[in-house]
mmCIF file with all atom_site columns, C-alpha atoms in Angstrom:
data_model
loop_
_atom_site.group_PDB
_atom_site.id
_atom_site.type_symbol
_atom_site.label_atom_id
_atom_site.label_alt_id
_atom_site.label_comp_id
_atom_site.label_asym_id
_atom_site.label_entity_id
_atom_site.label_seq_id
_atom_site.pdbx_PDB_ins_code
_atom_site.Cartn_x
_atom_site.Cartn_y
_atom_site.Cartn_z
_atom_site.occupancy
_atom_site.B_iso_or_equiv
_atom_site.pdbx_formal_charge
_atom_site.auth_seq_id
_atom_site.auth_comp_id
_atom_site.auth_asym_id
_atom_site.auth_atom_id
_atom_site.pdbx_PDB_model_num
ATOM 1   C CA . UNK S 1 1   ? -21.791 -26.346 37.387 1.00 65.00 ? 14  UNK S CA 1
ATOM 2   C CA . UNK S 1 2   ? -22.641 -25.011 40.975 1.00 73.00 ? 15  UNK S CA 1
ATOM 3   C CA . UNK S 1 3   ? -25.411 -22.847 39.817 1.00 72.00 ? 16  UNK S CA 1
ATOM 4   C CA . UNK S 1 4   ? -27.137 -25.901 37.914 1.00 71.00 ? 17  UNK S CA 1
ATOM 5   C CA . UNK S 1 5   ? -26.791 -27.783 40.502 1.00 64.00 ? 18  UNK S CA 1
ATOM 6   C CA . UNK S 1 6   ? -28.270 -25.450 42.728 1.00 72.00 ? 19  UNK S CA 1
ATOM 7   C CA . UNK S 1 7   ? -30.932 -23.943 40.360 1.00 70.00 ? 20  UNK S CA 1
ATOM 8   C CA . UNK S 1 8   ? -32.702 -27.971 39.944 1.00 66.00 ? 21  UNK S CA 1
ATOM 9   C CA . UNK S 1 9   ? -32.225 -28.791 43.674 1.00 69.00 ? 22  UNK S CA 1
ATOM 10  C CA . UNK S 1 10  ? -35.566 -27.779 45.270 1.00 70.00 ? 23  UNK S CA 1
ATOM 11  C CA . UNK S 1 11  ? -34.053 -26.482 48.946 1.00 70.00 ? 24  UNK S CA 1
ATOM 12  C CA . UNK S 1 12  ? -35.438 -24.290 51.328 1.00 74.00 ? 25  UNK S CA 1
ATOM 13  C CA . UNK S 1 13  ? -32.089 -22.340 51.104 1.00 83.00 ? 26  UNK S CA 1
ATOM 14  C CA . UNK S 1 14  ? -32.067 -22.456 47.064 1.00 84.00 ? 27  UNK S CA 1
ATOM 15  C CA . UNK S 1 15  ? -32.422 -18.322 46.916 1.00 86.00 ? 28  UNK S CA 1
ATOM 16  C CA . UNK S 1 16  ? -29.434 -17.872 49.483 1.00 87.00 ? 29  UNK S CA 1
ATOM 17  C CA . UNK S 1 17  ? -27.767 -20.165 47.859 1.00 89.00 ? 30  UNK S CA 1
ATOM 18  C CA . UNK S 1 18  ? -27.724 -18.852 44.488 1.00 91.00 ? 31  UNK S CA 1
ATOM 19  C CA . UNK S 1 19  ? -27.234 -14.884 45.844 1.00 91.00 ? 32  UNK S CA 1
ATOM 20  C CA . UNK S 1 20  ? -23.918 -16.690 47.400 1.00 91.00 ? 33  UNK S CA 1
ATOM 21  C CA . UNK S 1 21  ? -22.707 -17.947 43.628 1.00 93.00 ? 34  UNK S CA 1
ATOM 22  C CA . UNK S 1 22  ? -24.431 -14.531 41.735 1.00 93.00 ? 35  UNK S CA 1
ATOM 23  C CA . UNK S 1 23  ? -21.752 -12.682 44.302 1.00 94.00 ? 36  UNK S CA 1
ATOM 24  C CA . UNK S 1 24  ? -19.277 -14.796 43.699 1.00 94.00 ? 37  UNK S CA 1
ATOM 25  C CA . UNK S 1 25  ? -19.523 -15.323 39.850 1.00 93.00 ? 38  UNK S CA 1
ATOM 26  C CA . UNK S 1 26  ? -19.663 -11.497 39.662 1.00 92.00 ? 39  UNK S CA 1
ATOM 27  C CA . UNK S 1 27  ? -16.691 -10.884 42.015 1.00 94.00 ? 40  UNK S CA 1
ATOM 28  C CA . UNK S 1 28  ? -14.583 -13.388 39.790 1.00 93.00 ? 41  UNK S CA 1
ATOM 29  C CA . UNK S 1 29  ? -15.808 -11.608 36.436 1.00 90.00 ? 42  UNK S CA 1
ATOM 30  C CA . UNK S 1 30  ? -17.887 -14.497 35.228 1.00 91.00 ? 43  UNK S CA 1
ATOM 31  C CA . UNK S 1 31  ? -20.567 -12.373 33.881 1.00 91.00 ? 44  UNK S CA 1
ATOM 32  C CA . UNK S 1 32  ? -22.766 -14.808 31.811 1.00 93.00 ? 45  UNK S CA 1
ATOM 33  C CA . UNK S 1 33  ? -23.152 -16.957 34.791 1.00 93.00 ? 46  UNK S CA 1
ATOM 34  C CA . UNK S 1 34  ? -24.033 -14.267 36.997 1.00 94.00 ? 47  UNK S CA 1
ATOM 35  C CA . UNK S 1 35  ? -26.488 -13.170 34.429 1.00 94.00 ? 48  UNK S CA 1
ATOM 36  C CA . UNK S 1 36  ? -28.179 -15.964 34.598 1.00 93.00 ? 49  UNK S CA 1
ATOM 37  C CA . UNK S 1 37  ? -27.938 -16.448 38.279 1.00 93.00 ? 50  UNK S CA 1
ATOM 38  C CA . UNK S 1 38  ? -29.251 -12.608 38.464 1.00 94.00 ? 51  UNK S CA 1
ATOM 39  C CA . UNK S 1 39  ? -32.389 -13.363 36.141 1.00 95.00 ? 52  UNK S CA 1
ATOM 40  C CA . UNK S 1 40  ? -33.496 -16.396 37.800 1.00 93.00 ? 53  UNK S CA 1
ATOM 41  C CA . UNK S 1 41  ? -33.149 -14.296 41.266 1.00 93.00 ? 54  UNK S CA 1
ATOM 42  C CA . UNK S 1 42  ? -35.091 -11.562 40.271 1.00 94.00 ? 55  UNK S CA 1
ATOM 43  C CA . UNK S 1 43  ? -38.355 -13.832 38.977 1.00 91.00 ? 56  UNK S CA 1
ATOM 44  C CA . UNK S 1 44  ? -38.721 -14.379 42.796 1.00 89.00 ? 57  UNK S CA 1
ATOM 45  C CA . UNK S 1 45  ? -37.683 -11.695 44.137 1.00 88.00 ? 58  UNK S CA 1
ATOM 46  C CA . UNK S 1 46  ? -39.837 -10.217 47.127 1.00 88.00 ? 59  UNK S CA 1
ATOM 47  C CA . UNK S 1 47  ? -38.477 -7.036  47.259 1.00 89.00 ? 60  UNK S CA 1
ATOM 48  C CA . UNK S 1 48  ? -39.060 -4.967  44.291 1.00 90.00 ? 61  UNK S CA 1
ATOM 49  C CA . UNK S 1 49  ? -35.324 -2.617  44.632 1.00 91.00 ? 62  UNK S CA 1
ATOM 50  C CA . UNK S 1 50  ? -33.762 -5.791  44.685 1.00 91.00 ? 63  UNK S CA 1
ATOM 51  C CA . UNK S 1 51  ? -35.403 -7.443  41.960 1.00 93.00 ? 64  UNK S CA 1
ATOM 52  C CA . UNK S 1 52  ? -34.637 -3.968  39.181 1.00 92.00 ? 65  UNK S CA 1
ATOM 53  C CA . UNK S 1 53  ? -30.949 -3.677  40.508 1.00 93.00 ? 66  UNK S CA 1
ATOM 54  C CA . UNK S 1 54  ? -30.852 -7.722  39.596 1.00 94.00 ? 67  UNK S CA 1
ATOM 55  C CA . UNK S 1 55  ? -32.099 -6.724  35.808 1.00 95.00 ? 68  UNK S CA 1
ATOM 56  C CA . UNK S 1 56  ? -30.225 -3.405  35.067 1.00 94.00 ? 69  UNK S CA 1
ATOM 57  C CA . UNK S 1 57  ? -27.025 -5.751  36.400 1.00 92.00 ? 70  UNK S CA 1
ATOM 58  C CA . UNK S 1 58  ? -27.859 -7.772  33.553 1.00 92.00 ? 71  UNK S CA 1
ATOM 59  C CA . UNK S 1 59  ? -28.871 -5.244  31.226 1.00 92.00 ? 72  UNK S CA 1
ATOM 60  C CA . UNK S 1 60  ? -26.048 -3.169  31.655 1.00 89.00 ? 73  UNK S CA 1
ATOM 61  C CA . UNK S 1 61  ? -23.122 -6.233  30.675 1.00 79.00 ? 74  UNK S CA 1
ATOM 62  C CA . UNK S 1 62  ? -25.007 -5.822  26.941 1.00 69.00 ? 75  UNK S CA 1
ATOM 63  C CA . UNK S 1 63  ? -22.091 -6.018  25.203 1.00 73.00 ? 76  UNK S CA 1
ATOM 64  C CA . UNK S 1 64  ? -20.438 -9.404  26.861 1.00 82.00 ? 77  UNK S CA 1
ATOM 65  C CA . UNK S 1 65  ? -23.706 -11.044 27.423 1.00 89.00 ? 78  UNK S CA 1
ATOM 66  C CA . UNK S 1 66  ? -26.110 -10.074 24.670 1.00 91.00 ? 79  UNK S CA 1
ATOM 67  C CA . UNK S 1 67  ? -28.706 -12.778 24.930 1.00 93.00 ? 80  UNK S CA 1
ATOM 68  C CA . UNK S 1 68  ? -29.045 -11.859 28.869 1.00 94.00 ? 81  UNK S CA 1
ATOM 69  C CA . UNK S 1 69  ? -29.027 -8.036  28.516 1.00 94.00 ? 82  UNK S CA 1
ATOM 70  C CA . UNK S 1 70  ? -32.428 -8.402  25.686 1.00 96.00 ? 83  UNK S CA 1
ATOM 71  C CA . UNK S 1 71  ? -33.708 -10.870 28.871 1.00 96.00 ? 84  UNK S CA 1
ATOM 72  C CA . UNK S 1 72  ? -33.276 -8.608  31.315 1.00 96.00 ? 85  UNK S CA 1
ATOM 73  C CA . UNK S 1 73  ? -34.345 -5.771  28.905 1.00 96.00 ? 86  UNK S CA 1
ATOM 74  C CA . UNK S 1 74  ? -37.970 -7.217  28.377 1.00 97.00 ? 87  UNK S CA 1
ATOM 75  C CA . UNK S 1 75  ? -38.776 -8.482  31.766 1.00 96.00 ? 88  UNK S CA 1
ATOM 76  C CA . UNK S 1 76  ? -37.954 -4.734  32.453 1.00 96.00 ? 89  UNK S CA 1
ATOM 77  C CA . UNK S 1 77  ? -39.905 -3.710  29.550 1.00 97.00 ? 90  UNK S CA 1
ATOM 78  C CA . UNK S 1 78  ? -43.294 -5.960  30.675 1.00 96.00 ? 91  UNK S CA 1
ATOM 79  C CA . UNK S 1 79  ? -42.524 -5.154  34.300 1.00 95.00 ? 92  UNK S CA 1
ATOM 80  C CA . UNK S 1 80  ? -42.788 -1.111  33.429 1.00 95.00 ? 93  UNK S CA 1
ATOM 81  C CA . UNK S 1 81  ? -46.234 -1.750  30.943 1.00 96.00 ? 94  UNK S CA 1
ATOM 82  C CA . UNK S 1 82  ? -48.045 -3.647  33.522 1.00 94.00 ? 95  UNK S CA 1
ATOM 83  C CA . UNK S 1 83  ? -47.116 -1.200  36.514 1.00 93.00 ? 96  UNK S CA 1
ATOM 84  C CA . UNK S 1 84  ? -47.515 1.880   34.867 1.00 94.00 ? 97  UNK S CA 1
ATOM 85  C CA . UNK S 1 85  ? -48.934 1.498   31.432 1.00 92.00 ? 98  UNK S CA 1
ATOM 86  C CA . UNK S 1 86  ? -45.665 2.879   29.406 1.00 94.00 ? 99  UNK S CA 1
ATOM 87  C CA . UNK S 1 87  ? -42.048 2.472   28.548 1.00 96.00 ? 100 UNK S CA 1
ATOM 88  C CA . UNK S 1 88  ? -39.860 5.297   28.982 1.00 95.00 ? 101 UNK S CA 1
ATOM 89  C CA . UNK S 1 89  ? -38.560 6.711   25.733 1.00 96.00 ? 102 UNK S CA 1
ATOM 90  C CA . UNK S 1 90  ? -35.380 5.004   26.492 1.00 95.00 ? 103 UNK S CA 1
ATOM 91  C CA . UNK S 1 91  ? -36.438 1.379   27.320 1.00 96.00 ? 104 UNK S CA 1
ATOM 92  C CA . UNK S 1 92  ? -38.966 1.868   24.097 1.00 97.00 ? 105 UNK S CA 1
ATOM 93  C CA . UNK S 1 93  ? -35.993 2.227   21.891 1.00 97.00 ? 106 UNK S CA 1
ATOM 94  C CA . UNK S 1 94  ? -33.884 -0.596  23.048 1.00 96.00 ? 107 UNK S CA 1
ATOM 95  C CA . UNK S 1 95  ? -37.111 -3.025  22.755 1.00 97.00 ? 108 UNK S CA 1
ATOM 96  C CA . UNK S 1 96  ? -37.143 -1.918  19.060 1.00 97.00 ? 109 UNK S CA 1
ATOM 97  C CA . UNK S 1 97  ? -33.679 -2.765  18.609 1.00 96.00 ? 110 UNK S CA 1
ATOM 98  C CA . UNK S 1 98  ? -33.935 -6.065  20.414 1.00 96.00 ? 111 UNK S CA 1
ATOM 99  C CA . UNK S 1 99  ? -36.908 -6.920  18.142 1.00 97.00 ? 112 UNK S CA 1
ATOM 100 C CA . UNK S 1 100 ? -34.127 -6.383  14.892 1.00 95.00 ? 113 UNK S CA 1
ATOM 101 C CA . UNK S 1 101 ? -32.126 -8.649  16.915 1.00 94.00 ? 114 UNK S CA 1
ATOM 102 C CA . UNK S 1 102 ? -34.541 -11.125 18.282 1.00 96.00 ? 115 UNK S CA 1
ATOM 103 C CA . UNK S 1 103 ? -36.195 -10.813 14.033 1.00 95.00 ? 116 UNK S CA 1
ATOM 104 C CA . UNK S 1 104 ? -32.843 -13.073 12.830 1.00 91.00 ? 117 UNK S CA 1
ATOM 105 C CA . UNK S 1 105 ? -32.311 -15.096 15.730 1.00 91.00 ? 118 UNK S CA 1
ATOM 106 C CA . UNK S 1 106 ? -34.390 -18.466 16.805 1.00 85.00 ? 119 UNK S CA 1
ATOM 107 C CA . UNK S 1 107 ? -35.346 -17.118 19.998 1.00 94.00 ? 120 UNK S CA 1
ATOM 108 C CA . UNK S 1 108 ? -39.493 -17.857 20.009 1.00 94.00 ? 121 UNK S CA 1
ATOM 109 C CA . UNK S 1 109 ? -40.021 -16.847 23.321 1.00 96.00 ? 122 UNK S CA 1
ATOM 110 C CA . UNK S 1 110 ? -37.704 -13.484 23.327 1.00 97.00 ? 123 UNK S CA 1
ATOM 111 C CA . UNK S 1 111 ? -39.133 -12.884 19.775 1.00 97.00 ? 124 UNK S CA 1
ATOM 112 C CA . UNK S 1 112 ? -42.921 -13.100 20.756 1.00 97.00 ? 125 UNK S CA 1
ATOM 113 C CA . UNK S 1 113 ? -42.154 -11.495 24.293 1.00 97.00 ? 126 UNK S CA 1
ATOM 114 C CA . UNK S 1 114 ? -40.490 -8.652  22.564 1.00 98.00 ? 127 UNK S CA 1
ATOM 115 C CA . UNK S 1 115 ? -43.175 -8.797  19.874 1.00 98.00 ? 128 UNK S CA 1
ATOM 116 C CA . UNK S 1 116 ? -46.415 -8.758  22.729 1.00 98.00 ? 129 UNK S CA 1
ATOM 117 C CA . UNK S 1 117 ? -44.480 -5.283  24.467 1.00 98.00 ? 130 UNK S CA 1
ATOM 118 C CA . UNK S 1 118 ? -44.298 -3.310  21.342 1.00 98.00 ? 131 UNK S CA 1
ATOM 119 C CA . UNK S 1 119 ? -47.882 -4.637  20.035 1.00 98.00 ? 132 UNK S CA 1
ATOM 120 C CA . UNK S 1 120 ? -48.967 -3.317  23.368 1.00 97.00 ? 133 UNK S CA 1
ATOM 121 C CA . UNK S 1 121 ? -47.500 -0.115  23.349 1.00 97.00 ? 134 UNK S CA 1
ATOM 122 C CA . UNK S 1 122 ? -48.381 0.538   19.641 1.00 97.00 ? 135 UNK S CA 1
ATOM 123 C CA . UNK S 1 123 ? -51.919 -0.484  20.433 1.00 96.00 ? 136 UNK S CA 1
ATOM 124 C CA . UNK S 1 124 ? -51.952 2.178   23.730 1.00 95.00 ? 137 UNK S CA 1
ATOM 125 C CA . UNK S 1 125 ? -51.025 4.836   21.348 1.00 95.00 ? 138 UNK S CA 1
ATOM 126 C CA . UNK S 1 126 ? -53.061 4.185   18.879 1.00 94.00 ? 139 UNK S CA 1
ATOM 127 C CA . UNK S 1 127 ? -50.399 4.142   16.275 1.00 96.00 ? 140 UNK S CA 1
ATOM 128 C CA . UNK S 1 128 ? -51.886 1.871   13.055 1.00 94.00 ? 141 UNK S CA 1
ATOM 129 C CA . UNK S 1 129 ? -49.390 2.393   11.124 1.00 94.00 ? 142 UNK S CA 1
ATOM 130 C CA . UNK S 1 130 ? -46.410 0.602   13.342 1.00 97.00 ? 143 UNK S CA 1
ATOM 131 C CA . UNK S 1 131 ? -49.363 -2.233  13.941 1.00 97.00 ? 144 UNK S CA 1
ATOM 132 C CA . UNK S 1 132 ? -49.440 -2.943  10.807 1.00 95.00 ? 145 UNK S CA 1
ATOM 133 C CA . UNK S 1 133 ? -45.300 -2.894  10.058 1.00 96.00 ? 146 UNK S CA 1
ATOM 134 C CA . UNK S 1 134 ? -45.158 -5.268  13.475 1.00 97.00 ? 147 UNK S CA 1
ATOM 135 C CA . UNK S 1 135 ? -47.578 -7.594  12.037 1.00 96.00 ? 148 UNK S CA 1
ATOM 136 C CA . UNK S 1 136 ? -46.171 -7.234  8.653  1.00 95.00 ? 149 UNK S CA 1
ATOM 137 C CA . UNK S 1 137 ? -42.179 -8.303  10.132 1.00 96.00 ? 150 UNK S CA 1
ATOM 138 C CA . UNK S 1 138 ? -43.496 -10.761 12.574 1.00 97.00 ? 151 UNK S CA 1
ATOM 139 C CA . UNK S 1 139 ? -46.220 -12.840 10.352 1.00 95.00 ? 152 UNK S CA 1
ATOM 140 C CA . UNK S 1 140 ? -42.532 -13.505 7.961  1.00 94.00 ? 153 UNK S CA 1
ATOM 141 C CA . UNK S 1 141 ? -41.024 -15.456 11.220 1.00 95.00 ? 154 UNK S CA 1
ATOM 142 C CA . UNK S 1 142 ? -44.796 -16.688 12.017 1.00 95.00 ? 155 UNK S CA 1
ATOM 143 C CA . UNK S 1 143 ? -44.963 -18.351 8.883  1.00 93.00 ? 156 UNK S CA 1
ATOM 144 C CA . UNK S 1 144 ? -41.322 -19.362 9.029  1.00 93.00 ? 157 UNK S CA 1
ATOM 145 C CA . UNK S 1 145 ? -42.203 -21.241 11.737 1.00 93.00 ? 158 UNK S CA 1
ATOM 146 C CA . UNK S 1 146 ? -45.259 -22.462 11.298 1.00 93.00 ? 159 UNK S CA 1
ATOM 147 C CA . UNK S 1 147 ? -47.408 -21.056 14.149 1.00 94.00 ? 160 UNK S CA 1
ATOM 148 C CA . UNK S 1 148 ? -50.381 -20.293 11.963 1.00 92.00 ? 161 UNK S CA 1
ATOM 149 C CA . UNK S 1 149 ? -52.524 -19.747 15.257 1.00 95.00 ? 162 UNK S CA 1
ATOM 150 C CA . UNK S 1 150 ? -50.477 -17.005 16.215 1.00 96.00 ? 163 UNK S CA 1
ATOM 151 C CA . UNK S 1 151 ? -50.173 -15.264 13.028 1.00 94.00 ? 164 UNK S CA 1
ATOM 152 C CA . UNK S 1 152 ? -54.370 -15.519 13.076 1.00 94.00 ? 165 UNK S CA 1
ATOM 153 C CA . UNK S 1 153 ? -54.337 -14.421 16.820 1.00 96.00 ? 166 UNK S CA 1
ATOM 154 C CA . UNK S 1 154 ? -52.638 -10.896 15.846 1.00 96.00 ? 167 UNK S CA 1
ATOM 155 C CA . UNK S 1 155 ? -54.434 -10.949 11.920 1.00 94.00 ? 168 UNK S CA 1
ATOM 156 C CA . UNK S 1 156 ? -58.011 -10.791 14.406 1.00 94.00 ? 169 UNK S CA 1
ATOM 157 C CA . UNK S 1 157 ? -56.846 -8.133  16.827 1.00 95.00 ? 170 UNK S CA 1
ATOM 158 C CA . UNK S 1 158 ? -55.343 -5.955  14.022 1.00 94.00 ? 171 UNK S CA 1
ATOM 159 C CA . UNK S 1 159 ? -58.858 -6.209  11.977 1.00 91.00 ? 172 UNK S CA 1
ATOM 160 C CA . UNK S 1 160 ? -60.520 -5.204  15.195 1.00 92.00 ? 173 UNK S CA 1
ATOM 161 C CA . UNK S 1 161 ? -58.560 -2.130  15.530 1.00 92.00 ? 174 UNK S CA 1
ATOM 162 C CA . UNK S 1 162 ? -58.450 -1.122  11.755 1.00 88.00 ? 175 UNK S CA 1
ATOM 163 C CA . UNK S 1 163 ? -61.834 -1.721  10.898 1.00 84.00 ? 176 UNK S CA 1
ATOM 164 C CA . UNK S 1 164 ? -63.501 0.496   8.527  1.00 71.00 ? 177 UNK S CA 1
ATOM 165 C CA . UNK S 1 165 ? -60.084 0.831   7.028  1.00 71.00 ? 178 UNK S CA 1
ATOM 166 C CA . UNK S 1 166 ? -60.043 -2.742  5.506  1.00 72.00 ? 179 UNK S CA 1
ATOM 167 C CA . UNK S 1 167 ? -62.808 -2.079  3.263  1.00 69.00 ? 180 UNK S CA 1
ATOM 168 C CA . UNK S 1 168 ? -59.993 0.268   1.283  1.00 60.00 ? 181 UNK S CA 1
ATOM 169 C CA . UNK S 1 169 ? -59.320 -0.950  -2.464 1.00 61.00 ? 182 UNK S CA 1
ATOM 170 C CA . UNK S 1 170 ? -56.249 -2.728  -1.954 1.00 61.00 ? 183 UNK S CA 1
ATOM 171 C CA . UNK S 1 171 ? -54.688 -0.628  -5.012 1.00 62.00 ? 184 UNK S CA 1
ATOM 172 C CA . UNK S 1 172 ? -55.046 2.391   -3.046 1.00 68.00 ? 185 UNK S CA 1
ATOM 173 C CA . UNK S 1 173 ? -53.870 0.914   0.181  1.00 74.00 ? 186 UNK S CA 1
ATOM 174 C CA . UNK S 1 174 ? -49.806 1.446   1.326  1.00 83.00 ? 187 UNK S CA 1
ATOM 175 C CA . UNK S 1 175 ? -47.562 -1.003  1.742  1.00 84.00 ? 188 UNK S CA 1
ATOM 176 C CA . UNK S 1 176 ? -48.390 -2.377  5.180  1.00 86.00 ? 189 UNK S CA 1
ATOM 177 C CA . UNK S 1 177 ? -52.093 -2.377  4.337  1.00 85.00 ? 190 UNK S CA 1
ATOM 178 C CA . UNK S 1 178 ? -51.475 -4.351  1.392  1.00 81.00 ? 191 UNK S CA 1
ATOM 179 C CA . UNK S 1 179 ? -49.769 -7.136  3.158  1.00 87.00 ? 192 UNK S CA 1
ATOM 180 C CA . UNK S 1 180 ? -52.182 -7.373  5.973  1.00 86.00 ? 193 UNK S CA 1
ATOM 181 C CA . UNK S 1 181 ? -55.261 -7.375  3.573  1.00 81.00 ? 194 UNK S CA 1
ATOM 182 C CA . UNK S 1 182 ? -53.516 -9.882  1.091  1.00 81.00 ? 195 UNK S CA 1
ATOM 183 C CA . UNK S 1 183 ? -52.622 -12.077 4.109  1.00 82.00 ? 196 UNK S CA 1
ATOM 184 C CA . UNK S 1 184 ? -56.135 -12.480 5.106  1.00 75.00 ? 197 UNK S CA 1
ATOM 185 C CA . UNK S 1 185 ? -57.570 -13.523 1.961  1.00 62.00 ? 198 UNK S CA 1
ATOM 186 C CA . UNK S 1 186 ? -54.929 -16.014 1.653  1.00 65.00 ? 199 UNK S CA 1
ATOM 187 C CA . UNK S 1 187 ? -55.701 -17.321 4.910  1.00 61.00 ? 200 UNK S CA 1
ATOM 188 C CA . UNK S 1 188 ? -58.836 -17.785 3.943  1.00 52.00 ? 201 UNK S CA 1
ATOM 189 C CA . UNK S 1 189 ? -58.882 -18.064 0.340  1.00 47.00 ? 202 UNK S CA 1
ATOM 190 C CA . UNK S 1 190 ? -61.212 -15.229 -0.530 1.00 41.00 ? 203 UNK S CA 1
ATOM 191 C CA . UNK S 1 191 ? -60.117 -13.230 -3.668 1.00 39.00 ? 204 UNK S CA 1
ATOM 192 C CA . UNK S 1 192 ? -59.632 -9.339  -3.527 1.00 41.00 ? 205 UNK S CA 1
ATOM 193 C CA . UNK S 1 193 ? -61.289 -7.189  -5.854 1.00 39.00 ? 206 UNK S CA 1
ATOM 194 C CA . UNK S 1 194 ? -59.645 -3.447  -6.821 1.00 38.00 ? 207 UNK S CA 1
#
């Protein structure tokens, strides 16, 4: 109750404050709480040692505080792409297995966060063939949940990148290729021919 309290009162000493209850709530084993505590802390954190040891604190109580860890995981995740480019190996794997998790869950924002850091580092590697599985899993939920625009958003990037390769007989196209090309004629109506 402390921490909300703390977290809506706008105070000039909010950020000591709430490093006061994250030490607390972690010396008395509350680990959720100092998740949370720990994530807020590090989206204004100055110092940038501080802020990772904040996230890998909450990335590392994973199997208490699952729905903190995949937090902490992606701000990681974007934090890494948009300093140096890449994921490690490492963080690469655990984004694709908090995508299977975030893929049953009603999580929008994890889902499309997680979503936007593996687009990003398919797209960087040029790999069409995990594009097109991406779009294929995530247009399912888009649908699902009726956000049209962004299913359209991804349907225009991916035709951008693929190209030439749309113009493929959708007999001889795989799997992937198949759903991408049928979903864009029945966005827009158009029939396919073989």
């Amino acid at each position: 109750a402390r921490y909300v309290i703390t977290s809506n009162t706008p105070s000039p000493e909010k950020t000591a404050r709430l490093r006061l209850l994250y030490e607390e709530a972690r010396k008395k084993g509350c680990n959720t709480v100092a998740n949370n505590i720990g994530l807020e802390l590090s989206a204004v954190a100055t110092d940038v040692t501080q802020r990772n040891l904040l996230l890998k604190d909450a990335m590392q109580s994973g199997k208490s505080d699952h729905y903190n860890a995949v937090r902490a995981l992606l701000r990681i995740a974007r934090i890494s792409i948009d300093e140096s480019g890449t994921l490690t190996q490492q963080q690469f794997d655990e984004c694709i297995r908090a995508y299977s998790y975030l893929y049953n869950q009603r999580l929008d924002n994890l889902f499309e966060s997680c979503h936007q850091i593996l687009w990003d580092m398919f797209k960087a590697r040029r790999d069409e063939k995990n594009l097109l599985t991406l779009y294929r899993y995530s247009s399912l939920v888009w649908r699902l949940r009726r956000k049209s625009e962004t299913e359209q958003k991804y349907r225009n990037a991916l035709t951008d990148i693929l190209g030439s390769r749309l113009s493929k007989s959708i007999l001889v196209a795989d799997r992937e290729l198949r759903y991408f090309i049928s979903r864009g004629a029945s966005s827009t109506g158009e029939l396919l021919s073989p």
